[in-house]
Backbone as ProteinMPNN parsed JSONL, in Angstrom:
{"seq_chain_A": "XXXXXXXXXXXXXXXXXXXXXXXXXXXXXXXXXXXXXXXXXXXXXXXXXXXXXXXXXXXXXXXXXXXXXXXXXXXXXXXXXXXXXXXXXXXXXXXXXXXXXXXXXXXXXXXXXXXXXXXXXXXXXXXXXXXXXXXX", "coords_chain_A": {"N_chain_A": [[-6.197, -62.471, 74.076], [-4.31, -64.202, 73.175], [-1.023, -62.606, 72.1], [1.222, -62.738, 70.724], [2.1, -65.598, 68.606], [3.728, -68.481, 68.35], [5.278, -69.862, 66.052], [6.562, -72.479, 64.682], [8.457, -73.821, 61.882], [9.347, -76.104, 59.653], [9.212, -76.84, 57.087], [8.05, -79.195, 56.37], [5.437, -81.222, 55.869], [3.387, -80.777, 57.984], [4.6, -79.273, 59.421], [3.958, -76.69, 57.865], [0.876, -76.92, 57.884], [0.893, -76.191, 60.527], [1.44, -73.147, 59.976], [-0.417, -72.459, 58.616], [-2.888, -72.432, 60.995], [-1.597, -71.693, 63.257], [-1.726, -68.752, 61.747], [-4.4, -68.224, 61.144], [-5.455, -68.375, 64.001], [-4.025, -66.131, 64.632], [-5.499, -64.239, 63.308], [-8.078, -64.293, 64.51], [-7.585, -63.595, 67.324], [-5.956, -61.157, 66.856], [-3.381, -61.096, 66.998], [-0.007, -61.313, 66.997], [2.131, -62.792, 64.943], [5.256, -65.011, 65.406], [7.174, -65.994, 63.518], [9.814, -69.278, 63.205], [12.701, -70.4, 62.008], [14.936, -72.746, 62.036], [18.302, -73.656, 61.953], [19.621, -76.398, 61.581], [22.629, -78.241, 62.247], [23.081, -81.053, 62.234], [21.77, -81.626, 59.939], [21.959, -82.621, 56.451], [23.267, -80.382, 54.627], [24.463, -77.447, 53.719], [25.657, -74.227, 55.293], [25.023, -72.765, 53.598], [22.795, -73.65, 52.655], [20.93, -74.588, 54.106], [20.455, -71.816, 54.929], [19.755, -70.35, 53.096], [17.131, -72.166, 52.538], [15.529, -71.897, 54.669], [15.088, -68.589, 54.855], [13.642, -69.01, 52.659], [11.716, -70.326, 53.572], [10.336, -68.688, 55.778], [9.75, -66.317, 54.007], [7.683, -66.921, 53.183], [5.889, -67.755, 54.891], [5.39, -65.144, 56.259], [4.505, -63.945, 54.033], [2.319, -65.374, 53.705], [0.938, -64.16, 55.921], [0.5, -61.937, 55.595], [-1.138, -61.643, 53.649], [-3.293, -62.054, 55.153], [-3.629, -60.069, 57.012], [-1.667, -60.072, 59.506], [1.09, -59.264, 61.213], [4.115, -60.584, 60.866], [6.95, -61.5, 62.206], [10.453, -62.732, 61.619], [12.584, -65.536, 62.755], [15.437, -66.267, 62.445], [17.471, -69.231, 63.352], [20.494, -70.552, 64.667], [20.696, -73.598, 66.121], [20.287, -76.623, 68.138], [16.943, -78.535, 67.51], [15.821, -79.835, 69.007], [17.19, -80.355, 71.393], [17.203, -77.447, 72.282], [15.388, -76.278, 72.522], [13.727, -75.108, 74.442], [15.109, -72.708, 75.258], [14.899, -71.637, 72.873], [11.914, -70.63, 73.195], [11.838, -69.662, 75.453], [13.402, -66.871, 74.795], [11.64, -65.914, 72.768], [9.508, -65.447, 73.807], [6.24, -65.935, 73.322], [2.73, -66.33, 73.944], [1.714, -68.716, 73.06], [2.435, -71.355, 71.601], [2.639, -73.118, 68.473], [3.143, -75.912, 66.648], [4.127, -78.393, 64.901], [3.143, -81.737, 64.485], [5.193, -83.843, 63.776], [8.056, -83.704, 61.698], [10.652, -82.798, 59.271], [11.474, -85.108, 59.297], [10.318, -87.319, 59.405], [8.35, -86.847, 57.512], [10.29, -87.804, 55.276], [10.323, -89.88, 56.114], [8.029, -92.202, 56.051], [7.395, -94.822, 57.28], [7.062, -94.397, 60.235], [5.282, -94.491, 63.049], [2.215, -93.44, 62.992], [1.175, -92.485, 65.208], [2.652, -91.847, 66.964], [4.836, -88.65, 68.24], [7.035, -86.28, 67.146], [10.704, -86.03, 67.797], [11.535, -82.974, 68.375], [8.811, -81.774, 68.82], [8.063, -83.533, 71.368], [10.379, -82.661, 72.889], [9.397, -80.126, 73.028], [6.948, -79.801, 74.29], [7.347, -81.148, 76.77], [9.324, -79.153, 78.058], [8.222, -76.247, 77.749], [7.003, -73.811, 79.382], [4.659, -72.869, 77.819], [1.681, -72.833, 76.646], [1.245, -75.159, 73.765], [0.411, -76.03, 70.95], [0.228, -79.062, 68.717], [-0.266, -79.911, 65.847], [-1.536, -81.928, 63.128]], "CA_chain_A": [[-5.795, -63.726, 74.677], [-2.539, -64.385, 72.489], [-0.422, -61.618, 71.646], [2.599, -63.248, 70.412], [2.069, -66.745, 68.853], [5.231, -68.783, 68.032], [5.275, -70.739, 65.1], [8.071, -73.148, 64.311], [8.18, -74.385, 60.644], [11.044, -76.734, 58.644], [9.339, -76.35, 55.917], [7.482, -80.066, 56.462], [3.422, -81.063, 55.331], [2.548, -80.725, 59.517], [5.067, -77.384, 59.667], [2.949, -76.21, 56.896], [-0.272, -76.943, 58.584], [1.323, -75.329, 61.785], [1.661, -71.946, 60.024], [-1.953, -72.07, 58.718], [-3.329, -72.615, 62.447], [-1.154, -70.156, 63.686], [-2.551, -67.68, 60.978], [-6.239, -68.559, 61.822], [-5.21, -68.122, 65.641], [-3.985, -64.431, 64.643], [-6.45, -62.921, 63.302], [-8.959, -64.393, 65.565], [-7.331, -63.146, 68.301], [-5.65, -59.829, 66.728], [-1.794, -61.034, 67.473], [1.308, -61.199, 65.795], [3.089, -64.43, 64.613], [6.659, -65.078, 65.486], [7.567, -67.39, 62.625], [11.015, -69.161, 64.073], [13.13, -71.418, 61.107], [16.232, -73.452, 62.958], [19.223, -73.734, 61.098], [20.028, -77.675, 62.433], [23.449, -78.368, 61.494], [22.696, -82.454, 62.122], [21.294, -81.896, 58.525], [23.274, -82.854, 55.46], [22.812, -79.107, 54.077], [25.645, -76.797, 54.079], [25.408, -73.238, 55.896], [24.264, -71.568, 53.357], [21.832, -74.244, 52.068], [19.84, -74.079, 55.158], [20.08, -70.239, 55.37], [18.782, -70.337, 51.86], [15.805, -73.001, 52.956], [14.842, -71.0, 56.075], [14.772, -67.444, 54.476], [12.568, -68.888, 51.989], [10.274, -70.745, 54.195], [10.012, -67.382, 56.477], [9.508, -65.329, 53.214], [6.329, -67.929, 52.774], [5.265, -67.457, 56.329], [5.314, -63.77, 55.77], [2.977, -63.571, 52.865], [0.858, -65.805, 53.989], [0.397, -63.745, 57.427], [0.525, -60.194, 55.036], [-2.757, -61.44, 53.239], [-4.043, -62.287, 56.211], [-3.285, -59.103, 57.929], [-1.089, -60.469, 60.579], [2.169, -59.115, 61.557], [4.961, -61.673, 61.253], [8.22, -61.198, 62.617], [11.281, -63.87, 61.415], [13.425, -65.473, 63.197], [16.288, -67.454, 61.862], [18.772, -69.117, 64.522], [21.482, -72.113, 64.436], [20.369, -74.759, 67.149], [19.626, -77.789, 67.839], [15.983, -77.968, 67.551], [15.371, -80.698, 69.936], [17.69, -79.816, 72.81], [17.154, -75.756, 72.65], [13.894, -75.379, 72.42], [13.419, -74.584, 75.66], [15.557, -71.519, 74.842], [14.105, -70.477, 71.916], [10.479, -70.394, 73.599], [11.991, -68.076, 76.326], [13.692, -65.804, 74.216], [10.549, -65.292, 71.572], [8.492, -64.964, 74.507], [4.886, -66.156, 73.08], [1.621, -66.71, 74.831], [1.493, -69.652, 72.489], [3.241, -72.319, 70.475], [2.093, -73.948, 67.152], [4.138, -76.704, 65.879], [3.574, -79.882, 64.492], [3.62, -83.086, 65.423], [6.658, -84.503, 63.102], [9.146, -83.119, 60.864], [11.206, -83.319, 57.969], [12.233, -86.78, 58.742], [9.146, -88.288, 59.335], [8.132, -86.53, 55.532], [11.242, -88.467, 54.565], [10.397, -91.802, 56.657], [7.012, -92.188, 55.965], [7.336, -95.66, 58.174], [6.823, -93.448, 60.848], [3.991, -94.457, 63.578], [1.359, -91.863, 62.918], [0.333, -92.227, 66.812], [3.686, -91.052, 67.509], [4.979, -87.48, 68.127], [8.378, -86.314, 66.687], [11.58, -85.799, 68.963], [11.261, -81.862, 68.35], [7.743, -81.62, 69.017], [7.909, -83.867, 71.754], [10.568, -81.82, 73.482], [8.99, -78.577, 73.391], [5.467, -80.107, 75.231], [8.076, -81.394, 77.543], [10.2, -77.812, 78.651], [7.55, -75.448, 77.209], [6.107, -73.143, 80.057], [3.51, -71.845, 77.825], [0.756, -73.561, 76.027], [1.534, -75.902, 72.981], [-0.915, -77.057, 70.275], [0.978, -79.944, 68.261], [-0.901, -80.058, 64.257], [-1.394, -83.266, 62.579]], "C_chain_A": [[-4.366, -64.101, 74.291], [-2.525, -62.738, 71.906], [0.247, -62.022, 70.768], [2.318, -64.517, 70.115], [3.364, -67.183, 68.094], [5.115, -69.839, 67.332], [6.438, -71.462, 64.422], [7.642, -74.347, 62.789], [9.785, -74.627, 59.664], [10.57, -77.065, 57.507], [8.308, -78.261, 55.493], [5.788, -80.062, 56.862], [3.187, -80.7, 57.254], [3.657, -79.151, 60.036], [4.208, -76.594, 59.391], [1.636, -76.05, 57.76], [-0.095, -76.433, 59.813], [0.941, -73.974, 61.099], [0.268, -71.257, 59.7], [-2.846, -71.794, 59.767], [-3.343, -71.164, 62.661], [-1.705, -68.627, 63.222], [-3.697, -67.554, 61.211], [-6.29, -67.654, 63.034], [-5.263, -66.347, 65.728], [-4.893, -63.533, 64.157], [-7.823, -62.894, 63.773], [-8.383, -63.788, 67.155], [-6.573, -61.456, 68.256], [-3.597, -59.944, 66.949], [-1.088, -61.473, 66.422], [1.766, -62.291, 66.269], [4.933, -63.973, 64.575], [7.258, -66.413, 64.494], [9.204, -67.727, 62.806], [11.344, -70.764, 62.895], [14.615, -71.909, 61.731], [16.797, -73.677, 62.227], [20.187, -74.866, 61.628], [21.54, -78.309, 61.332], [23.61, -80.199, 61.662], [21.864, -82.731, 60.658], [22.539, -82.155, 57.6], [23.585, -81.573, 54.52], [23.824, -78.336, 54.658], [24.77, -75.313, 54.637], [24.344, -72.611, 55.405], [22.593, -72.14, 52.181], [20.886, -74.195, 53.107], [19.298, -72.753, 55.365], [18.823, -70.116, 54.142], [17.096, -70.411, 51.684], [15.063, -72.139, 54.076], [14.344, -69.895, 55.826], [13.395, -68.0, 53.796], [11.12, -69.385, 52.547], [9.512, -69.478, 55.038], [9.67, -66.395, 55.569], [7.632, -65.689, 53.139], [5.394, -67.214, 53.88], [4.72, -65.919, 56.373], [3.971, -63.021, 55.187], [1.905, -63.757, 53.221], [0.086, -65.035, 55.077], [-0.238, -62.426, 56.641], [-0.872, -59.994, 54.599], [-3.294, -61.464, 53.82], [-4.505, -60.933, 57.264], [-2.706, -58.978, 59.038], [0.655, -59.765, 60.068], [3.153, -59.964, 61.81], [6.489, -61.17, 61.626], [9.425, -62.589, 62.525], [12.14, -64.413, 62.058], [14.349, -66.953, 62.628], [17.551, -68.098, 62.677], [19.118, -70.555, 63.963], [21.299, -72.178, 65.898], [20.352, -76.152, 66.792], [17.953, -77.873, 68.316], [15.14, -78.864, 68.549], [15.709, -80.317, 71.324], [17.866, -78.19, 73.354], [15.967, -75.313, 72.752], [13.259, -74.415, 73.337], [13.75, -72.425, 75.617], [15.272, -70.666, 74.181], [12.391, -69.786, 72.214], [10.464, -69.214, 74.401], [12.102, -67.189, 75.863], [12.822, -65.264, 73.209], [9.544, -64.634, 72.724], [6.83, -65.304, 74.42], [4.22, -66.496, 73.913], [1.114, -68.176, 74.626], [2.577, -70.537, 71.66], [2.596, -72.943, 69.254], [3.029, -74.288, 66.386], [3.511, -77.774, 65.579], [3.944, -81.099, 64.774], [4.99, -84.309, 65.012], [6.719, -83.423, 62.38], [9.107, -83.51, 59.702], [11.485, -84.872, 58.013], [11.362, -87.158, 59.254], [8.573, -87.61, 58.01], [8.924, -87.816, 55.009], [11.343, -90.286, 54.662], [9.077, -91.789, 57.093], [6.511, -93.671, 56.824], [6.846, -95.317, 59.224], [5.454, -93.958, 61.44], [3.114, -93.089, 63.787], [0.984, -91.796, 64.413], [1.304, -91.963, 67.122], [4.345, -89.565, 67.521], [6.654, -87.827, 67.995], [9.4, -85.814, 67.774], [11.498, -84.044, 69.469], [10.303, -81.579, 69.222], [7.563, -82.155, 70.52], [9.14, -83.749, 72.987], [10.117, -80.269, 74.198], [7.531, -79.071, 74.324], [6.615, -80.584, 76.536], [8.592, -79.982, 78.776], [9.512, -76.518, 78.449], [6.821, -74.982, 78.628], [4.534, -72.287, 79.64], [2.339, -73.072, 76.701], [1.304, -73.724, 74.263], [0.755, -76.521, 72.274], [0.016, -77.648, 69.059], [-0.53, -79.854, 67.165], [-0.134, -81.388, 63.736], [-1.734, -82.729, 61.101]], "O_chain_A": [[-3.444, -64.261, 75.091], [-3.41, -61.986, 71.496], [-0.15, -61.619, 69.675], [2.16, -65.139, 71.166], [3.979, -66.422, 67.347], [4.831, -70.877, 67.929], [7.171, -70.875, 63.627], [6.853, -75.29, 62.728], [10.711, -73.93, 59.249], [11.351, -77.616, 56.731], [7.957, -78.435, 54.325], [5.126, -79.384, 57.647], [2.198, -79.967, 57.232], [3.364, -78.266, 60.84], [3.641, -75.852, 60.193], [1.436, -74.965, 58.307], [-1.176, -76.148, 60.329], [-0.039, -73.488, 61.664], [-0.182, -70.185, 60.104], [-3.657, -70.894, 59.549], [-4.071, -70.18, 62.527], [-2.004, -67.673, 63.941], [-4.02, -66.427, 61.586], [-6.889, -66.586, 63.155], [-5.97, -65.574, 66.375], [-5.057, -62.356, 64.478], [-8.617, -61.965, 63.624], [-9.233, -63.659, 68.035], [-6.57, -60.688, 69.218], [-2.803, -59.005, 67.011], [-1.415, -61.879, 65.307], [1.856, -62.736, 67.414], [5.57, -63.083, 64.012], [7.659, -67.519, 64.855], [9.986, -66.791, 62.638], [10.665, -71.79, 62.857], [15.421, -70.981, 61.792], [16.125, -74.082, 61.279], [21.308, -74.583, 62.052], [21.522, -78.667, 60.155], [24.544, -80.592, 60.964], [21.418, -83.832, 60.333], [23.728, -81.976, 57.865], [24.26, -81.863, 53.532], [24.121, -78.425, 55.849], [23.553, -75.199, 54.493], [23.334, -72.128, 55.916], [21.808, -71.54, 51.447], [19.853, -73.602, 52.797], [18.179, -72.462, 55.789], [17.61, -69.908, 54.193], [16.237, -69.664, 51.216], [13.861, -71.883, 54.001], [13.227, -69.699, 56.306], [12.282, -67.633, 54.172], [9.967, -69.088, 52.234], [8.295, -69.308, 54.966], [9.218, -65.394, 56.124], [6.68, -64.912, 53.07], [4.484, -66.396, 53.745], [3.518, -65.713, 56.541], [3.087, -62.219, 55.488], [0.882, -63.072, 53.243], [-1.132, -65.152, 55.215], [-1.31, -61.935, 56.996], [-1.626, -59.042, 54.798], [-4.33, -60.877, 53.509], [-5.457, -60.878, 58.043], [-2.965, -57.999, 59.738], [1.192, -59.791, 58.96], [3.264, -60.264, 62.999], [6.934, -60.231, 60.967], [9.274, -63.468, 63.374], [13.025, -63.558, 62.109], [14.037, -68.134, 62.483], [18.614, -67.478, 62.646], [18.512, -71.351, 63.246], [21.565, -71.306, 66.726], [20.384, -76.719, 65.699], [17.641, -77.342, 69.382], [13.966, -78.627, 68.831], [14.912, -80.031, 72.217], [18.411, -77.784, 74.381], [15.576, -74.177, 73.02], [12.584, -73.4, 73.167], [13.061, -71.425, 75.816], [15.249, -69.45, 74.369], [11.851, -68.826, 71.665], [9.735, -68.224, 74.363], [11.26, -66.319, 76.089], [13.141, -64.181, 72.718], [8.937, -63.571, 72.59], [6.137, -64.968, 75.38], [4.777, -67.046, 74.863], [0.426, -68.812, 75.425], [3.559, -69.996, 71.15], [1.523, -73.363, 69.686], [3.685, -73.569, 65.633], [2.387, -78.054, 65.995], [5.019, -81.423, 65.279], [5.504, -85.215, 65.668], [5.931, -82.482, 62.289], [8.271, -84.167, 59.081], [11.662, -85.642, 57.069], [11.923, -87.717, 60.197], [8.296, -88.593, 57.321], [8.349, -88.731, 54.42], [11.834, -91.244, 54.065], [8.793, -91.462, 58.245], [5.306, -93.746, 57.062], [5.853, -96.014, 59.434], [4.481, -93.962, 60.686], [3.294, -92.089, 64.482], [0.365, -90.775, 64.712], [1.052, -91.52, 68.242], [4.357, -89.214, 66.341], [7.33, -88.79, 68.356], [8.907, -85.154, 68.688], [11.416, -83.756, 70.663], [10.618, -81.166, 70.338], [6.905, -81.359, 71.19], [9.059, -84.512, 73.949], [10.344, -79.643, 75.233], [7.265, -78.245, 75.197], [6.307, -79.885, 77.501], [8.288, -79.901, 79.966], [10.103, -75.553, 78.933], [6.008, -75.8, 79.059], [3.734, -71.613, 80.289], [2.759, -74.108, 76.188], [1.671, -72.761, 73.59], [0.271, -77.566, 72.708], [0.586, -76.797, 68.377], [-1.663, -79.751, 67.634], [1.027, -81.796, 63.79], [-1.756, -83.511, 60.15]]}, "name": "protein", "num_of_chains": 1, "seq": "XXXXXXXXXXXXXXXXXXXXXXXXXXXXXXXXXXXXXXXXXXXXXXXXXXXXXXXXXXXXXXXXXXXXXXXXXXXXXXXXXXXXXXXXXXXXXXXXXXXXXXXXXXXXXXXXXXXXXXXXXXXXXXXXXXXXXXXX"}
């Protein structure tokens, strides 16, 4: 059913719970995870502080898929993660999406209406041609 699922993780508690899903998803279905870390330069994090943050969250992603027996494949790009998404969905290609429903800055701004979805998240259900399951 999924081949290819596409997992987008910044490293935030509902990223997190994205990559677990996603992991579930794969080895119930037998497919390989595209774990995809955005390198958003609207952060206050210099080049190589994001590269840093991203490798290591994709090293995470990795493991966790390795025990699992899933095949992960990394991808690390500079975007914006709101207005490209569209882009990055094409170019991974997945049968699936698994992201979460806020970010880092709803972690950070815990004010944050929980019945609300994050600008990210709430782009990609937007421009996304392929099926999208948003984790709370």
């Amino acid at each position: 059913m999924f081949k290819n699922i596409l997992v987008a993780n910044d490293g935030s508690e509902y990223g997190n719970k994205s990559v677990d899903l996603a992991i579930d998803l794969a080895v119930k279905y037998d497919s390989k995870i595209s774990a995809l870390y955005v390198m958003d330069f609207a952060s206050d994090l210099s080049y190589d502080e994001l590269d840093d943050e991203g490798g290591a969250i994709l090293d995470k992603i990795t493991a966790k898929g390795n025990e699992a027996g899933v095949t992960v494949v990394e991808h690390i790009i500079t975007a914006n993660p709101v207005n490209d998404m569209e882009t990055m969905i094409r170019k991974i290609n997945p049968d699936i999406v698994v992201i979460g429903a806020h970010g880092t800055t709803y972690d950070k701004n815990q004010e944050a209406t929980v019945s609300k979805i994050g600008s990210v998240a709430k782009n990609a259900l937007r421009v996304s041609k392929v099926t999208i399951i948003l984790v709370k």
